[in-house]
C-alpha positions as MATLAB code, in Angstrom:
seq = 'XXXXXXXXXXXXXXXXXXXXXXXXXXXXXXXXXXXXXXXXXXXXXXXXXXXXXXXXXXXXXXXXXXXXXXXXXXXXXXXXXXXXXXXXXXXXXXXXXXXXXXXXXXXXXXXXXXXXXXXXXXXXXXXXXXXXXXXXXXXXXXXXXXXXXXXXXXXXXXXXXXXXXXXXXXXXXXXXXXXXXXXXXXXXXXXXXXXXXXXXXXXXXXXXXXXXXXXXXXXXXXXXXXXXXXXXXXXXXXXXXXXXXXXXXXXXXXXXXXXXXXXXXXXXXXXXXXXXXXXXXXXXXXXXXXXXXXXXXXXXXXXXXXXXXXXXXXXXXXXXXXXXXXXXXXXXXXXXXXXXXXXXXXXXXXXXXXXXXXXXXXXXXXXXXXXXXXXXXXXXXXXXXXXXXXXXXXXXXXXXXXXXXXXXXXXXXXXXXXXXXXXXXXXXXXXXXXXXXXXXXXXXXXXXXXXXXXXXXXXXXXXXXXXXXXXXXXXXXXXXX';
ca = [
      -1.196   34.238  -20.358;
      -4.372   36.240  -19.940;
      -7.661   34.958  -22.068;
      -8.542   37.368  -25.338;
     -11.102   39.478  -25.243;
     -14.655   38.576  -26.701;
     -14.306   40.678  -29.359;
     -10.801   39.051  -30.427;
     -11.936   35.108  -30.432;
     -15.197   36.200  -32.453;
     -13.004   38.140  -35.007;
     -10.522   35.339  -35.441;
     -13.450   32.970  -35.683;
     -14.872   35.272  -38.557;
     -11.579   35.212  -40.418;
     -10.845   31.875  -40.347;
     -14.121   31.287  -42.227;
     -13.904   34.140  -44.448;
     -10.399   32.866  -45.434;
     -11.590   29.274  -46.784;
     -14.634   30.718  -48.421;
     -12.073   33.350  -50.221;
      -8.668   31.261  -50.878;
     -10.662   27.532  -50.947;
     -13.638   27.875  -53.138;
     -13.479   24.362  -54.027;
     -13.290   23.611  -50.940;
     -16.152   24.973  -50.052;
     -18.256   23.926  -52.988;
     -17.622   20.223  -52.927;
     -19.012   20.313  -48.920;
     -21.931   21.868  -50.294;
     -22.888   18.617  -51.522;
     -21.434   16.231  -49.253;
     -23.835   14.096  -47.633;
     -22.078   14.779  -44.100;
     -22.681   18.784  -44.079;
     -26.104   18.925  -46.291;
     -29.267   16.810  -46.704;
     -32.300   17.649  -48.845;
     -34.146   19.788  -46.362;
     -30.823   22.139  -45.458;
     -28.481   21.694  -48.986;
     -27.493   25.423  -50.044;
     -27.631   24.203  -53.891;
     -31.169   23.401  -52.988;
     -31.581   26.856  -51.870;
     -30.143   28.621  -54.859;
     -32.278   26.423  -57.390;
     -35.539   27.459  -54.927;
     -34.574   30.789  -55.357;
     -34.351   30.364  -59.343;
     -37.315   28.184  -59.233;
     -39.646   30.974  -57.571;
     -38.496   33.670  -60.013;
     -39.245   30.862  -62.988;
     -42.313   29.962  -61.624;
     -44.620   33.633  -62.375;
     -43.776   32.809  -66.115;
     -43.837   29.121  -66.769;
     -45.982   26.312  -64.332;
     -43.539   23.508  -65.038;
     -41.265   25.479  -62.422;
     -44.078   25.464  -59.991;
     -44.168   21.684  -60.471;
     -40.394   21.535  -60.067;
     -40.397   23.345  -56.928;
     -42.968   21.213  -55.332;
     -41.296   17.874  -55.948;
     -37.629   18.774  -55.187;
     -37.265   22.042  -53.110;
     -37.749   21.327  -49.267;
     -37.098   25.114  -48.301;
     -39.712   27.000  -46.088;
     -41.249   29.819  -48.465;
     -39.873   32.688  -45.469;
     -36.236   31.604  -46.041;
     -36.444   31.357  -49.645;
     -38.282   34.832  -49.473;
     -35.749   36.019  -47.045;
     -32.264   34.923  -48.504;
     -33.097   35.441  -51.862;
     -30.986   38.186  -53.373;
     -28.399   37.015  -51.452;
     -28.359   33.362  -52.492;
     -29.444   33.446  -55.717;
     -28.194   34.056  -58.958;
     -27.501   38.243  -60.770;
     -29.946   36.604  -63.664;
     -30.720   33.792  -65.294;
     -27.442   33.762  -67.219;
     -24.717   34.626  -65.398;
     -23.567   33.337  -62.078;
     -22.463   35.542  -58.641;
     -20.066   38.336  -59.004;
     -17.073   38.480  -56.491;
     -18.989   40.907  -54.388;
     -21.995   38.214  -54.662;
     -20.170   35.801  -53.340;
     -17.972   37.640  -50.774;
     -21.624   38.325  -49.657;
     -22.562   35.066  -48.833;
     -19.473   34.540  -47.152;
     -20.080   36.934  -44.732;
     -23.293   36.114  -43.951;
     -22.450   32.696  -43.157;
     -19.196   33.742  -40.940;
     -21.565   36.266  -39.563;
     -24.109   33.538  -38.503;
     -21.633   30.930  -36.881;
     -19.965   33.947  -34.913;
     -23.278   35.371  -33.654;
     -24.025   32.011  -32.659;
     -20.550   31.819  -30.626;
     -21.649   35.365  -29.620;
     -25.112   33.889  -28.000;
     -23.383   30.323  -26.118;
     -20.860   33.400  -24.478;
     -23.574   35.060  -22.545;
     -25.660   32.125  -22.138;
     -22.285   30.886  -19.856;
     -21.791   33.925  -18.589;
     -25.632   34.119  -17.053;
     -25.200   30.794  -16.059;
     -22.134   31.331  -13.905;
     -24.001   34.326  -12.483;
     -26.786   32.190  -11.376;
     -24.747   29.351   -9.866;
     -22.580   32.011   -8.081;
     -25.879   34.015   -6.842;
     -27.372   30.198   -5.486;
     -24.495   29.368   -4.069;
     -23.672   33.035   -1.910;
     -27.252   32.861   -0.661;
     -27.087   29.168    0.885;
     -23.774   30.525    2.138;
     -24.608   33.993    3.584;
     -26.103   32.922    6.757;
     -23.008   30.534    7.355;
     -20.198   32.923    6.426;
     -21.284   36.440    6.607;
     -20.190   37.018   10.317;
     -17.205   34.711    9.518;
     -15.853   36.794    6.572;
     -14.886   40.534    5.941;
     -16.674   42.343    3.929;
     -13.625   42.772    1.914;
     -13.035   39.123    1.357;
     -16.814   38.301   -0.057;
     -16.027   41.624   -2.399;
     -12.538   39.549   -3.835;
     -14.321   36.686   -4.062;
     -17.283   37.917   -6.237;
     -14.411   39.800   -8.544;
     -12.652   36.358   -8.849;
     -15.932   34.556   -9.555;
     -16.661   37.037  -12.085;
     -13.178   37.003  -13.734;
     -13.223   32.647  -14.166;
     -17.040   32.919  -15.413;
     -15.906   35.501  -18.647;
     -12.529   32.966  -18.778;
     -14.881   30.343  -18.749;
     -17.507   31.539  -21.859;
     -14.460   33.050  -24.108;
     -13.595   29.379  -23.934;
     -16.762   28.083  -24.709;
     -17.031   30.385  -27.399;
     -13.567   29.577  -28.727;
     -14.591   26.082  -28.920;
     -17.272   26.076  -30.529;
     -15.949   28.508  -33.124;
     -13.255   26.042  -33.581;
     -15.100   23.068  -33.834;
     -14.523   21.368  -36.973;
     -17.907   20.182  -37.280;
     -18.743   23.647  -36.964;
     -16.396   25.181  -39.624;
     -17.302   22.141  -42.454;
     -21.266   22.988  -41.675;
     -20.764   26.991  -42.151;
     -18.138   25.863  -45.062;
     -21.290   24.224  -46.949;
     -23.304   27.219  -46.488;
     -26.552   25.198  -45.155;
     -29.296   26.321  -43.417;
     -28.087   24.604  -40.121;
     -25.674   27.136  -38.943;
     -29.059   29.860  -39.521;
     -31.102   27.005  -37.385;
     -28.448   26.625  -35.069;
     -28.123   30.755  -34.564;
     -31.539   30.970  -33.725;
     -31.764   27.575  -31.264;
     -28.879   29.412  -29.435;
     -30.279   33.343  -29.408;
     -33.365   31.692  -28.475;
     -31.735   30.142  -25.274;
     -29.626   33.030  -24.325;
     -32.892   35.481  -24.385;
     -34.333   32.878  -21.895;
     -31.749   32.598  -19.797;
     -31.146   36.242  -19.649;
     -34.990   36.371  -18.625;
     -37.171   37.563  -22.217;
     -39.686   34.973  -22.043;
     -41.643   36.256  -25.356;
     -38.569   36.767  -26.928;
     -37.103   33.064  -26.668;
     -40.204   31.367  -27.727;
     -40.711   33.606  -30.537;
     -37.311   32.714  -32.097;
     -36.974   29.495  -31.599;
     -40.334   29.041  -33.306;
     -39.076   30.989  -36.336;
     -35.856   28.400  -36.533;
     -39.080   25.686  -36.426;
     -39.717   27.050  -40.174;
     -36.472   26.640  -40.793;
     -35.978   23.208  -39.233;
     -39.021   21.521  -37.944;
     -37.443   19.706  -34.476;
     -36.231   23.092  -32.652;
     -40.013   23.004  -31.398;
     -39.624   20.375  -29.627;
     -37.024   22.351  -27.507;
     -40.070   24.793  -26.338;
     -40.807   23.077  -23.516;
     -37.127   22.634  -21.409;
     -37.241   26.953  -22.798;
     -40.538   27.518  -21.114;
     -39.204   25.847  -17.818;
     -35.946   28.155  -17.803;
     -37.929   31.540  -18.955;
     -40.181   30.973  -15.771;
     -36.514   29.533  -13.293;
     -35.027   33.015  -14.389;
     -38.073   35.093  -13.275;
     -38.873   32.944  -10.270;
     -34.915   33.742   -9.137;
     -35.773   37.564   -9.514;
     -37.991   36.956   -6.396;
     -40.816   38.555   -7.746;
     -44.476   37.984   -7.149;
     -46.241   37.063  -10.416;
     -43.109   36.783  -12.737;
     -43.159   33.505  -13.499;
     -46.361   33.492  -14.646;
     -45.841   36.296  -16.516;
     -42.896   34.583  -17.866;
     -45.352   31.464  -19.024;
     -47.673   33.806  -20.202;
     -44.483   35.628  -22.364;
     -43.770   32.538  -23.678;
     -46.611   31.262  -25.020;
     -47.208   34.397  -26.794;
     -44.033   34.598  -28.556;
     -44.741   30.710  -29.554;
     -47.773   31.934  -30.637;
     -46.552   35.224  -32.426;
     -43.898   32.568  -34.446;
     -45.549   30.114  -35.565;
     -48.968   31.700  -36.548;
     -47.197   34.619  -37.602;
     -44.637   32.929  -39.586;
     -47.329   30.457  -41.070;
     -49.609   32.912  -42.298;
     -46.315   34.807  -43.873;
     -45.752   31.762  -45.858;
     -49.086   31.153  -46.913;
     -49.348   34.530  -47.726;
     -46.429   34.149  -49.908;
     -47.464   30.894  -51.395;
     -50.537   32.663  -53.103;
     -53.351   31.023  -50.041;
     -52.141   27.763  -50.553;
     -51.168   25.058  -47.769;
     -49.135   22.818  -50.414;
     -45.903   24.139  -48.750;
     -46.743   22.224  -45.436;
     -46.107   18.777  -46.944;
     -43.189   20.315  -48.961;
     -41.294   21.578  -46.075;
     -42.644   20.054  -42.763;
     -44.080   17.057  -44.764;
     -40.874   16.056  -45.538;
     -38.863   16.237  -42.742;
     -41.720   13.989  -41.047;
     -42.639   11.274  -43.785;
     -38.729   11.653  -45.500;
     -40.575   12.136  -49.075;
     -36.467   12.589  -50.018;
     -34.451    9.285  -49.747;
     -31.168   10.915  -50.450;
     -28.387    8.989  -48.659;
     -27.163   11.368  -44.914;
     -25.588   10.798  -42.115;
     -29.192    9.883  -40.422;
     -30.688    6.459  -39.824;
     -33.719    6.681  -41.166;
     -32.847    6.884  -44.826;
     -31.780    3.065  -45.395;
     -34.243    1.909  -43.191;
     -36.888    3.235  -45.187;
     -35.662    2.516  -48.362;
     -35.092   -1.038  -47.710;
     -38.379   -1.549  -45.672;
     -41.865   -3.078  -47.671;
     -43.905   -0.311  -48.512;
     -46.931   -1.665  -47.356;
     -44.417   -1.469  -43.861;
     -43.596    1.564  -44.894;
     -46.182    3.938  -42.697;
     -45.980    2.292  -39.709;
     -41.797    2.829  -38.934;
     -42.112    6.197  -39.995;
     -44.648    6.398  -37.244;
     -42.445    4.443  -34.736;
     -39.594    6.810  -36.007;
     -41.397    9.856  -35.091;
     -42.754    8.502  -32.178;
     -39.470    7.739  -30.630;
     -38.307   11.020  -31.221;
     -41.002   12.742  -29.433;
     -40.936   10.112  -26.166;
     -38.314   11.724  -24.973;
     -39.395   15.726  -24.530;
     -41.972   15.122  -21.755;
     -39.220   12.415  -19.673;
     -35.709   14.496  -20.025;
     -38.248   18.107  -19.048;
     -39.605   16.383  -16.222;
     -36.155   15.038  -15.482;
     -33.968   17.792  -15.495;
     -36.686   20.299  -14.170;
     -34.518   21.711  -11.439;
     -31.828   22.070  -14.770;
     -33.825   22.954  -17.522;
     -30.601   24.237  -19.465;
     -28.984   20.741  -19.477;
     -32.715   19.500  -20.349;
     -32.642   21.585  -23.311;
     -28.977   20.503  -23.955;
     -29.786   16.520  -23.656;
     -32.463   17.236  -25.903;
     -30.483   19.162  -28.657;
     -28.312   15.553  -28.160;
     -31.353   13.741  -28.943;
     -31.982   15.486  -32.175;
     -28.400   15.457  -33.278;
     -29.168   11.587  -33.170;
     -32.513   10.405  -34.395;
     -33.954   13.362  -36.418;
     -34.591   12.562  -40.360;
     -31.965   14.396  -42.073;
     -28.736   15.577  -39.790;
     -25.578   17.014  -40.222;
     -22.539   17.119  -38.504;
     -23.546   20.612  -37.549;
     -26.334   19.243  -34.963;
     -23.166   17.389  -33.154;
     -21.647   20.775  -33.270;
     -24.667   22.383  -31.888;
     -24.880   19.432  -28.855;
     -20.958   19.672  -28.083;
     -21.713   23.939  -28.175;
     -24.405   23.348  -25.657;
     -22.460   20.666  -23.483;
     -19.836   23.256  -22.785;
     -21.557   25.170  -20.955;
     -21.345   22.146  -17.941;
     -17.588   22.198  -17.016;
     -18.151   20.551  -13.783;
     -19.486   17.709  -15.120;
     -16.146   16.931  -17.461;
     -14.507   15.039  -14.522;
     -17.422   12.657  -13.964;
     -17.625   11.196  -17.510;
     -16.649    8.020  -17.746;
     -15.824    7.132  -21.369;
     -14.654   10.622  -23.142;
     -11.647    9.745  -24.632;
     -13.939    6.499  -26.435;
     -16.551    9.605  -27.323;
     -13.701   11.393  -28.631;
     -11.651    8.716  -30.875;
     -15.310    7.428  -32.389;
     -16.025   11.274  -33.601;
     -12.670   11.609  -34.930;
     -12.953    7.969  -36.374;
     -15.817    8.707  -37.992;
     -14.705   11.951  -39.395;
     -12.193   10.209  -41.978;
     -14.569    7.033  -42.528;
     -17.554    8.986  -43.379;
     -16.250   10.828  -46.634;
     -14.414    7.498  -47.103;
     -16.939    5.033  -47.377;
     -19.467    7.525  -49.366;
     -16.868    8.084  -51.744;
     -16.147    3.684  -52.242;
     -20.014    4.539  -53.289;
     -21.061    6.845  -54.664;
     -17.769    8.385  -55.694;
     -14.494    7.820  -57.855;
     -14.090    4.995  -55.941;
     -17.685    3.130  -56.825;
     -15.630    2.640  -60.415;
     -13.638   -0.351  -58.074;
     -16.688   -1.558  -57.144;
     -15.023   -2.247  -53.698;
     -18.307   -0.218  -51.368;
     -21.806   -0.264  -51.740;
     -24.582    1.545  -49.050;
     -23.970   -0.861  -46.545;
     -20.273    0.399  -46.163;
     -21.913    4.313  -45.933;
     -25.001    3.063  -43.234;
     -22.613    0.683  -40.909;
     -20.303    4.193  -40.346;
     -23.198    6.139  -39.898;
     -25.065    3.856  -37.010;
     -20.989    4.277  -35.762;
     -21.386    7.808  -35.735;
     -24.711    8.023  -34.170;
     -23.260    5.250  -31.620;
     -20.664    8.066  -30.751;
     -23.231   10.647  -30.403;
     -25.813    8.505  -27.987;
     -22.550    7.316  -25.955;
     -21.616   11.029  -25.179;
     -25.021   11.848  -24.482;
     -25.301    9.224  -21.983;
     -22.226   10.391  -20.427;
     -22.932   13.277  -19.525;
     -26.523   12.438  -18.041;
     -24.531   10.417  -15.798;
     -22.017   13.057  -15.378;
     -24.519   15.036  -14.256;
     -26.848   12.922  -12.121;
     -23.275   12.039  -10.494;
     -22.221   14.957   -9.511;
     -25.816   16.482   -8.311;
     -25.391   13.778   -6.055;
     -22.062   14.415   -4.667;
     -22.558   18.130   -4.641;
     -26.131   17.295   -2.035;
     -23.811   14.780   -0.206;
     -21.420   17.406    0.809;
     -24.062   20.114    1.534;
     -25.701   17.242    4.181;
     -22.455   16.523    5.995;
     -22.001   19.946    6.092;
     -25.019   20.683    7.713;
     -25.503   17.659    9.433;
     -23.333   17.629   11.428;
     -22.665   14.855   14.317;
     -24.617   11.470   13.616;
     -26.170   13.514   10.549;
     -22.841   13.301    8.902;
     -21.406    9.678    9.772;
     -24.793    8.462    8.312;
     -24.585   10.317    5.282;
     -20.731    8.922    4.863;
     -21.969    5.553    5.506;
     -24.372    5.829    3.125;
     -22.038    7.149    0.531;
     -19.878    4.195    1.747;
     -22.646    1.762    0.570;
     -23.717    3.777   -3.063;
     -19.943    3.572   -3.634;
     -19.859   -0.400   -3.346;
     -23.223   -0.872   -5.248;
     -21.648    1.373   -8.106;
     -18.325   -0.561   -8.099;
     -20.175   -4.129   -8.132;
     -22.374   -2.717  -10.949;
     -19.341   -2.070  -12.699;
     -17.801   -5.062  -12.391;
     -20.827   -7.115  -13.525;
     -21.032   -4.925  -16.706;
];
């Protein structure tokens, strides 16, 4: 059975979406305001009332005040999205056409996305392939036909577009995917833009990546720490051209088009705002000093609310803090792999940012398919696997026991909701773990065979011996754990 075409998974993809958002509109509008798919800073309802809000607010200032204690929007997506999102008038709600509208977009956005992971797999492939027929020209050239190097570039060619119409399908098919588009938050939009950002890297615009990445920053304030692992993969892709100069033209690229974003983009918005900077602390404020305690899928929420407020500044500190400790380690890490840098780190957000969703795991899982060969060296998937699903039924449960029809039984309260959440971000963390083992396992075994290769002789009975003794100290850490 041959793979479908590009054009076939991303239209089915499409559909499927379009379908709920047609034949399942209650479907669609209770996720809007489930605490798994939308938080304060990303909630499509909060959208729509910053859109009325805006329009309310040139007639009457009690609006104004409105929209700076409740609406956690940036100003540019509010501008942007705002006949689209918002209401005919003040009276009547969507039309059909309205709403079929929205749809679209949103089905549009996830698929585009899907769209964007494709080619960034497909220019990964390419690379590995090019690497690897380089180290192996010198050895094989004289050894093989010209012929045979020609079928085996077609058959590399044909498994790498196999390869990303998978990744593509799965990603589209992810459920955590389909319930965050299905809510119509801004994630899927943040997402789209984390992963057009990476594709332009990898596919070697420097100015380009940086520049939207920092636009999905005014969206959602942690894509910017995902610059840096960007940067280093802009300047790998130029430096593989083999041309003098381009990767510091690719630096240089880069921190133009971070600079074109964000001080663009800012001055947009305080243009919009009428000169004012009281939209920094509304939008950015409060994703850093979680101003909105509204119960998510997160872990700082409870911690907060339960902590002294005198206590209060100093965890948000540590909270922040922890999040930013580990840019600088997993960059300098995975420098020779800046793509799985960028990857661990969109697992790191997924995690420990203020307000996720499910559709940051969706993002991560997106990201970590573009690794097959590190599948067979996880350890733990299938415990991964059952804590995800697990935590897909217990989630909605337990929020509903309370703050649902089922708080009337009085049989859950928040610490039912929190103890399934530090489950879920358990899950999360435990994949992510995984597959930095995974990959720091098979790096290894990949430069073991490449040294007995060219060893040779005593080269390669030492290497074996030493492989001999890693595999014992591995199996008697094992054991001890």
């Amino acid at each position: 059975m041959q793979t479908p075409p590009l054009l076939a998974v991303l239209s089915a993809g499409a559909l499927l979406r379009l379908a709920v958002f047609i034949y399942a509109p209650a479907l669609t509008a209770n996720l809007s305001s489930r605490p798994e798919s939308s938080t304060p800073v990303s909630s499509f309802r909060s959208l729509q009332e910053a859109v009325y809000l805006q329009a309310l607010s040139a007639h009457t200032a009690s609006a104004l005040t409105r929209q700076s204690q409740s609406i956690h929007h940036s100003p540019l997506l509010v501008a942007s999205l705002g006949r689209l999102v918002g209401w005919n008038n003040s009276h009547s709600p969507s039309t059909f056409a309205h709403t079929l509208a929205q749809a679209a977009l949103w089905s549009l956005i996830d698929t585009l996305s899907a769209w964007a992971l494709y080619r960034v797999s497909l220019a990964r492939s390419r690379a590995k392939r090019r690497r690897s027929s380089t180290k192996d020209q010198t050895a094989q050239s004289s050894a093989q036909p010209q012929e045979a190097h020609e079928q085996d570039a077609q058959d590399g060619e044909q498994a790498a577009h196999q390869w990303a119409l998978r990744v593509a399908a799965l990603y589209l098919a992810n459920p955590f995917n389909l319930v965050s588009c299905w809510s119509q938050s801004t994630k899927p939009l943040s997402s789209a833009l984390t992963l057009l950002a990476l594709q332009q890297a990898i596919e070697g615009s420097a100015f380009l990546s940086t520049l939207i990445l920092s636009l999905g920053a005014h969206i959602s304030l942690y894509p910017i720490l995902q610059i840096p692992p960007l940067i280093l993969l802009a300047q790998h892709q130029a430096s593989a051209r083999n041309e003098n100069g381009k990767s510091t033209l690719a630096l240089l690229g880069a921190i133009s088009g971070l600079l074109v974003g964000l001080g663009g983009g800012t001055y947009a918005v305080w243009l919009l705002e009428g000169q004012s900077w009281e939209w920094v602390m509304r939008t950015w404020g409060s994703i850093v000093f979680l101003t909105d305690l509204t119960p998510n899928i997160g872990m700082w929420w409870y911690f907060i609310m339960e902590m002294f407020d005198h206590f209060r500044d100093f965890f948000l500190l540590v909270l922040n803090a922890h999040v930013l400790t580990y840019v600088a380690p997993f960059t300098i890490k995975y420098r020779d792999d800046p793509l799985f840098a960028f990857t661990a780190l969109a697992g790191i957000l997924a995690i420990f940012q203020s307000y996720p969703t499910v559709g940051d795991s969706g993002l991560f899982w997106g990201l970590a398919a573009l690794f097959p060969e590190l599948f067979s060296y996880m350890r733990y998937p299938l415990v991964t696997s059952l804590i995800h699903i697990y935590c897909a039924f217990l989630l909605p449960t337990f929020n509903t026991l309370w703050l649902g029809p089922g708080s009337r039984s009085g049989s859950g309260n928040a610490n039912f909701f929190y103890a399934i959440t530090l489950v879920y971000s358990l899950g999360g963390g435990l994949g992510l773990l995984d597959l930095c083992y995974a990959w720091g396992k098979e790096k290894w075994e990949r430069e073991r065979r490449i040294g007995e290769k060219g060893g040779g002789g005593g080269g390669g009975v030492a290497l074996t011996a030493a492989a001999a003794v890693e595999r014992a100290e591995e199996r008697r850490i094992v054991v001890q754990m």
